[in-house]
Amino acid sequence: MTDVTTHLLADVAARMRWYKALAERAFEQVDDAQWAWRSDPEANSMAIVVKHMAGNMRSRWTDFLTTDGEKPERARDGEFDVDAESRAELMRAWEDGWACTFAAIEALGPDDGLRTVEIRGRPLTVVEALHRQLAHYAYHVGQIVLLARMQVGATWESLSIPRGGSDAYRPA
């Protein structure tokens, strides 16, 4: 089982790095107005999603094995408020959140996979918590990419296989 857990930990870290890079490639294509754009007053902007993800990462991964993943000091609802935080400030929070995430994952060992952790009082194995967070981040990165794509329009640079390029990626 330890070989499976070791592989899982490496794969989760690699996939999280890929999602982080995917979002950042989308960020590179938008200006500050596009970064803060919301389709309506109740919708999230890329800035709001980044703020939420950073808050989630700090809460979930700080003292991951020993405290509930929902820290008492987290103000989750406030993560969805439109504030005067600059893009640079939010990107610092983004980097800090990811650093916390990767430090916690990299500290895990092969015997940790079936340990129990809690998120919002709910017991989960480490493996379950890893999958939960990976899915959560993929969900929000998808939102970021869609929001960026909507704003950039025809000048969008594809983050994967560009339209009409599928044949180049087929095995010979």
PDB file of C-alpha atoms in Angstrom:
ATOM      1  CA  MET A   1       0.000   0.000   0.000  1.00  0.00           C
ATOM      2  CA  THR A   2       2.848   2.411   0.677  1.00  0.00           C
ATOM      3  CA  ASP A   3       3.920   2.369  -2.989  1.00  0.00           C
ATOM      4  CA  VAL A   4       0.373   3.323  -3.976  1.00  0.00           C
ATOM      5  CA  THR A   5       0.282   6.121  -1.403  1.00  0.00           C
ATOM      6  CA  THR A   6       3.687   7.415  -2.490  1.00  0.00           C
ATOM      7  CA  HIS A   7       2.495   7.450  -6.094  1.00  0.00           C
ATOM      8  CA  LEU A   8      -0.776   9.140  -5.111  1.00  0.00           C
ATOM      9  CA  LEU A   9       0.996  11.887  -3.162  1.00  0.00           C
ATOM     10  CA  ALA A  10       3.329  12.611  -6.068  1.00  0.00           C
ATOM     11  CA  ASP A  11       0.459  12.577  -8.557  1.00  0.00           C
ATOM     12  CA  VAL A  12      -1.762  14.892  -6.481  1.00  0.00           C
ATOM     13  CA  ALA A  13       1.107  17.370  -6.066  1.00  0.00           C
ATOM     14  CA  ALA A  14       1.846  17.232  -9.809  1.00  0.00           C
ATOM     15  CA  ARG A  15      -1.801  17.741 -10.759  1.00  0.00           C
ATOM     16  CA  MET A  16      -2.148  20.642  -8.337  1.00  0.00           C
ATOM     17  CA  ARG A  17       0.951  22.254  -9.868  1.00  0.00           C
ATOM     18  CA  TRP A  18      -0.609  21.766 -13.308  1.00  0.00           C
ATOM     19  CA  TYR A  19      -3.885  23.439 -12.236  1.00  0.00           C
ATOM     20  CA  LYS A  20      -1.948  26.312 -10.665  1.00  0.00           C
ATOM     21  CA  ALA A  21       0.016  26.820 -13.894  1.00  0.00           C
ATOM     22  CA  LEU A  22      -3.164  26.570 -15.983  1.00  0.00           C
ATOM     23  CA  ALA A  23      -4.811  29.365 -13.992  1.00  0.00           C
ATOM     24  CA  GLU A  24      -1.674  31.467 -14.204  1.00  0.00           C
ATOM     25  CA  ARG A  25      -1.538  31.078 -17.986  1.00  0.00           C
ATOM     26  CA  ALA A  26      -5.108  32.399 -18.048  1.00  0.00           C
ATOM     27  CA  PHE A  27      -4.176  35.300 -15.731  1.00  0.00           C
ATOM     28  CA  GLU A  28      -1.386  36.306 -18.136  1.00  0.00           C
ATOM     29  CA  GLN A  29      -3.944  36.926 -20.865  1.00  0.00           C
ATOM     30  CA  VAL A  30      -6.145  39.389 -18.955  1.00  0.00           C
ATOM     31  CA  ASP A  31      -5.696  42.988 -17.920  1.00  0.00           C
ATOM     32  CA  ASP A  32      -6.752  44.366 -14.535  1.00  0.00           C
ATOM     33  CA  ALA A  33     -10.260  45.305 -15.674  1.00  0.00           C
ATOM     34  CA  GLN A  34     -10.819  41.810 -17.072  1.00  0.00           C
ATOM     35  CA  TRP A  35      -9.352  40.308 -13.878  1.00  0.00           C
ATOM     36  CA  ALA A  36     -12.063  42.052 -11.828  1.00  0.00           C
ATOM     37  CA  TRP A  37     -14.955  41.610 -14.309  1.00  0.00           C
ATOM     38  CA  ARG A  38     -18.167  39.973 -13.093  1.00  0.00           C
ATOM     39  CA  SER A  39     -21.065  39.030 -15.342  1.00  0.00           C
ATOM     40  CA  ASP A  40     -23.523  40.346 -12.744  1.00  0.00           C
ATOM     41  CA  PRO A  41     -23.383  41.710  -9.174  1.00  0.00           C
ATOM     42  CA  GLU A  42     -23.743  38.237  -7.640  1.00  0.00           C
ATOM     43  CA  ALA A  43     -21.171  36.535  -9.869  1.00  0.00           C
ATOM     44  CA  ASN A  44     -17.526  35.897  -9.057  1.00  0.00           C
ATOM     45  CA  SER A  45     -14.630  37.530 -10.867  1.00  0.00           C
ATOM     46  CA  MET A  46     -11.222  35.922 -11.299  1.00  0.00           C
ATOM     47  CA  ALA A  47     -10.068  38.154  -8.431  1.00  0.00           C
ATOM     48  CA  ILE A  48     -12.787  36.803  -6.133  1.00  0.00           C
ATOM     49  CA  VAL A  49     -12.058  33.193  -7.077  1.00  0.00           C
ATOM     50  CA  VAL A  50      -8.351  33.747  -6.363  1.00  0.00           C
ATOM     51  CA  LYS A  51      -9.190  35.316  -2.994  1.00  0.00           C
ATOM     52  CA  HIS A  52     -11.440  32.367  -2.120  1.00  0.00           C
ATOM     53  CA  MET A  53      -8.932  29.742  -3.218  1.00  0.00           C
ATOM     54  CA  ALA A  54      -6.130  31.404  -1.259  1.00  0.00           C
ATOM     55  CA  GLY A  55      -8.284  31.490   1.885  1.00  0.00           C
ATOM     56  CA  ASN A  56      -9.291  27.878   1.392  1.00  0.00           C
ATOM     57  CA  MET A  57      -5.704  26.723   0.901  1.00  0.00           C
ATOM     58  CA  ARG A  58      -4.426  28.509   4.013  1.00  0.00           C
ATOM     59  CA  SER A  59      -7.261  27.036   6.066  1.00  0.00           C
ATOM     60  CA  ARG A  60      -7.139  23.499   4.731  1.00  0.00           C
ATOM     61  CA  TRP A  61      -3.393  22.959   4.663  1.00  0.00           C
ATOM     62  CA  THR A  62      -2.169  24.788   7.770  1.00  0.00           C
ATOM     63  CA  ASP A  63      -1.585  22.090  10.399  1.00  0.00           C
ATOM     64  CA  PHE A  64      -3.292  19.675   7.995  1.00  0.00           C
ATOM     65  CA  LEU A  65      -2.833  16.517  10.058  1.00  0.00           C
ATOM     66  CA  THR A  66      -3.580  18.014  13.463  1.00  0.00           C
ATOM     67  CA  THR A  67      -6.379  20.614  13.187  1.00  0.00           C
ATOM     68  CA  ASP A  68      -9.710  20.865  11.411  1.00  0.00           C
ATOM     69  CA  GLY A  69      -9.285  22.130   7.866  1.00  0.00           C
ATOM     70  CA  GLU A  70     -11.816  24.873   8.498  1.00  0.00           C
ATOM     71  CA  LYS A  71      -9.921  27.194  10.815  1.00  0.00           C
ATOM     72  CA  PRO A  72     -11.902  29.412  13.216  1.00  0.00           C
ATOM     73  CA  GLU A  73     -10.112  32.535  11.956  1.00  0.00           C
ATOM     74  CA  ARG A  74     -11.114  31.950   8.346  1.00  0.00           C
ATOM     75  CA  ALA A  75     -13.706  34.424   7.107  1.00  0.00           C
ATOM     76  CA  ARG A  76     -14.993  32.388   4.160  1.00  0.00           C
ATOM     77  CA  ASP A  77     -17.972  34.611   3.352  1.00  0.00           C
ATOM     78  CA  GLY A  78     -15.626  37.604   3.170  1.00  0.00           C
ATOM     79  CA  GLU A  79     -13.637  35.838   0.465  1.00  0.00           C
ATOM     80  CA  PHE A  80     -16.525  36.556  -1.888  1.00  0.00           C
ATOM     81  CA  ASP A  81     -16.695  40.273  -1.123  1.00  0.00           C
ATOM     82  CA  VAL A  82     -15.464  42.743  -3.707  1.00  0.00           C
ATOM     83  CA  ASP A  83     -12.669  44.594  -1.946  1.00  0.00           C
ATOM     84  CA  ALA A  84     -10.060  47.134  -2.886  1.00  0.00           C
ATOM     85  CA  GLU A  85      -7.308  44.514  -2.775  1.00  0.00           C
ATOM     86  CA  SER A  86      -4.983  44.938  -5.706  1.00  0.00           C
ATOM     87  CA  ARG A  87      -4.186  42.238  -8.188  1.00  0.00           C
ATOM     88  CA  ALA A  88      -0.636  42.139  -6.795  1.00  0.00           C
ATOM     89  CA  GLU A  89      -1.963  41.618  -3.245  1.00  0.00           C
ATOM     90  CA  LEU A  90      -4.260  38.814  -4.382  1.00  0.00           C
ATOM     91  CA  MET A  91      -1.451  37.164  -6.333  1.00  0.00           C
ATOM     92  CA  ARG A  92       0.711  37.226  -3.188  1.00  0.00           C
ATOM     93  CA  ALA A  93      -2.138  35.523  -1.304  1.00  0.00           C
ATOM     94  CA  TRP A  94      -2.437  33.016  -4.201  1.00  0.00           C
ATOM     95  CA  GLU A  95       1.280  32.186  -3.987  1.00  0.00           C
ATOM     96  CA  ASP A  96       1.160  31.915  -0.190  1.00  0.00           C
ATOM     97  CA  GLY A  97      -1.843  29.585  -0.405  1.00  0.00           C
ATOM     98  CA  TRP A  98      -0.153  27.333  -2.920  1.00  0.00           C
ATOM     99  CA  ALA A  99       3.079  27.331  -0.887  1.00  0.00           C
ATOM    100  CA  CYS A 100       1.088  26.176   2.145  1.00  0.00           C
ATOM    101  CA  THR A 101      -0.614  23.506   0.016  1.00  0.00           C
ATOM    102  CA  PHE A 102       2.585  22.090  -1.439  1.00  0.00           C
ATOM    103  CA  ALA A 103       4.428  22.181   1.885  1.00  0.00           C
ATOM    104  CA  ALA A 104       1.670  20.149   3.540  1.00  0.00           C
ATOM    105  CA  ILE A 105       1.462  17.605   0.723  1.00  0.00           C
ATOM    106  CA  GLU A 106       5.231  17.223   0.474  1.00  0.00           C
ATOM    107  CA  ALA A 107       5.429  16.615   4.236  1.00  0.00           C
ATOM    108  CA  LEU A 108       3.131  13.591   3.937  1.00  0.00           C
ATOM    109  CA  GLY A 109       4.643  10.140   3.874  1.00  0.00           C
ATOM    110  CA  PRO A 110       3.549   6.727   2.640  1.00  0.00           C
ATOM    111  CA  ASP A 111       1.997   5.827   5.997  1.00  0.00           C
ATOM    112  CA  ASP A 112      -0.223   8.928   6.096  1.00  0.00           C
ATOM    113  CA  GLY A 113      -2.746   7.965   3.400  1.00  0.00           C
ATOM    114  CA  LEU A 114      -5.237   6.312   5.735  1.00  0.00           C
ATOM    115  CA  ARG A 115      -4.779   8.697   8.655  1.00  0.00           C
ATOM    116  CA  THR A 116      -7.889  10.614   9.612  1.00  0.00           C
ATOM    117  CA  VAL A 117      -8.151  14.388   9.256  1.00  0.00           C
ATOM    118  CA  GLU A 118     -11.176  16.626   9.655  1.00  0.00           C
ATOM    119  CA  ILE A 119     -12.683  19.241   7.386  1.00  0.00           C
ATOM    120  CA  ARG A 120     -15.616  21.123   8.897  1.00  0.00           C
ATOM    121  CA  GLY A 121     -15.877  18.461  11.602  1.00  0.00           C
ATOM    122  CA  ARG A 122     -16.192  15.657   9.067  1.00  0.00           C
ATOM    123  CA  PRO A 123     -13.605  12.883   9.350  1.00  0.00           C
ATOM    124  CA  LEU A 124     -11.838  11.978   6.129  1.00  0.00           C
ATOM    125  CA  THR A 125      -8.815   9.895   5.319  1.00  0.00           C
ATOM    126  CA  VAL A 126      -5.862  11.861   3.997  1.00  0.00           C
ATOM    127  CA  VAL A 127      -6.515  10.285   0.589  1.00  0.00           C
ATOM    128  CA  GLU A 128     -10.135  11.472   0.668  1.00  0.00           C
ATOM    129  CA  ALA A 129      -9.078  14.966   1.746  1.00  0.00           C
ATOM    130  CA  LEU A 130      -6.514  15.124  -1.062  1.00  0.00           C
ATOM    131  CA  HIS A 131      -9.120  14.150  -3.650  1.00  0.00           C
ATOM    132  CA  ARG A 132     -11.625  16.604  -2.166  1.00  0.00           C
ATOM    133  CA  GLN A 133      -9.185  19.495  -2.465  1.00  0.00           C
ATOM    134  CA  LEU A 134      -7.937  18.498  -5.902  1.00  0.00           C
ATOM    135  CA  ALA A 135     -11.517  18.483  -7.192  1.00  0.00           C
ATOM    136  CA  HIS A 136     -12.235  21.814  -5.488  1.00  0.00           C
ATOM    137  CA  TYR A 137      -9.218  23.489  -7.083  1.00  0.00           C
ATOM    138  CA  ALA A 138      -9.953  21.996 -10.514  1.00  0.00           C
ATOM    139  CA  TYR A 139     -13.503  23.352 -10.274  1.00  0.00           C
ATOM    140  CA  HIS A 140     -12.308  26.873  -9.526  1.00  0.00           C
ATOM    141  CA  VAL A 141      -9.486  26.819 -12.068  1.00  0.00           C
ATOM    142  CA  GLY A 142     -12.103  25.886 -14.668  1.00  0.00           C
ATOM    143  CA  GLN A 143     -14.057  28.977 -13.612  1.00  0.00           C
ATOM    144  CA  ILE A 144     -10.942  31.129 -13.921  1.00  0.00           C
ATOM    145  CA  VAL A 145     -10.191  29.818 -17.399  1.00  0.00           C
ATOM    146  CA  LEU A 146     -13.778  30.354 -18.541  1.00  0.00           C
ATOM    147  CA  LEU A 147     -13.879  33.895 -17.149  1.00  0.00           C
ATOM    148  CA  ALA A 148     -10.563  34.732 -18.804  1.00  0.00           C
ATOM    149  CA  ARG A 149     -11.642  33.182 -22.101  1.00  0.00           C
ATOM    150  CA  MET A 150     -14.893  35.167 -22.054  1.00  0.00           C
ATOM    151  CA  GLN A 151     -12.988  38.402 -21.539  1.00  0.00           C
ATOM    152  CA  VAL A 152     -10.153  37.871 -24.000  1.00  0.00           C
ATOM    153  CA  GLY A 153     -12.272  36.751 -26.934  1.00  0.00           C
ATOM    154  CA  ALA A 154     -10.654  36.217 -30.319  1.00  0.00           C
ATOM    155  CA  THR A 155      -7.115  36.895 -29.080  1.00  0.00           C
ATOM    156  CA  TRP A 156      -7.280  34.024 -26.566  1.00  0.00           C
ATOM    157  CA  GLU A 157      -4.261  31.738 -26.681  1.00  0.00           C
ATOM    158  CA  SER A 158      -5.355  28.151 -26.106  1.00  0.00           C
ATOM    159  CA  LEU A 159      -4.160  26.523 -22.892  1.00  0.00           C
ATOM    160  CA  SER A 160      -4.404  23.026 -24.344  1.00  0.00           C
ATOM    161  CA  ILE A 161      -5.035  21.678 -27.831  1.00  0.00           C
ATOM    162  CA  PRO A 162      -6.151  24.592 -30.024  1.00  0.00           C
ATOM    163  CA  ARG A 163      -9.233  24.235 -32.201  1.00  0.00           C
ATOM    164  CA  GLY A 164      -8.422  22.335 -35.338  1.00  0.00           C
ATOM    165  CA  GLY A 165      -5.263  20.911 -33.812  1.00  0.00           C
ATOM    166  CA  SER A 166      -6.528  17.556 -32.572  1.00  0.00           C
ATOM    167  CA  ASP A 167      -5.051  15.546 -35.427  1.00  0.00           C
ATOM    168  CA  ALA A 168      -1.534  16.627 -34.455  1.00  0.00           C
ATOM    169  CA  TYR A 169      -2.024  14.903 -31.107  1.00  0.00           C
ATOM    170  CA  ARG A 170      -3.207  11.528 -32.361  1.00  0.00           C
ATOM    171  CA  PRO A 171      -0.850   8.564 -32.138  1.00  0.00           C
ATOM    172  CA  ALA A 172       0.640   7.550 -35.465  1.00  0.00           C
TER     173      ALA A 172
END
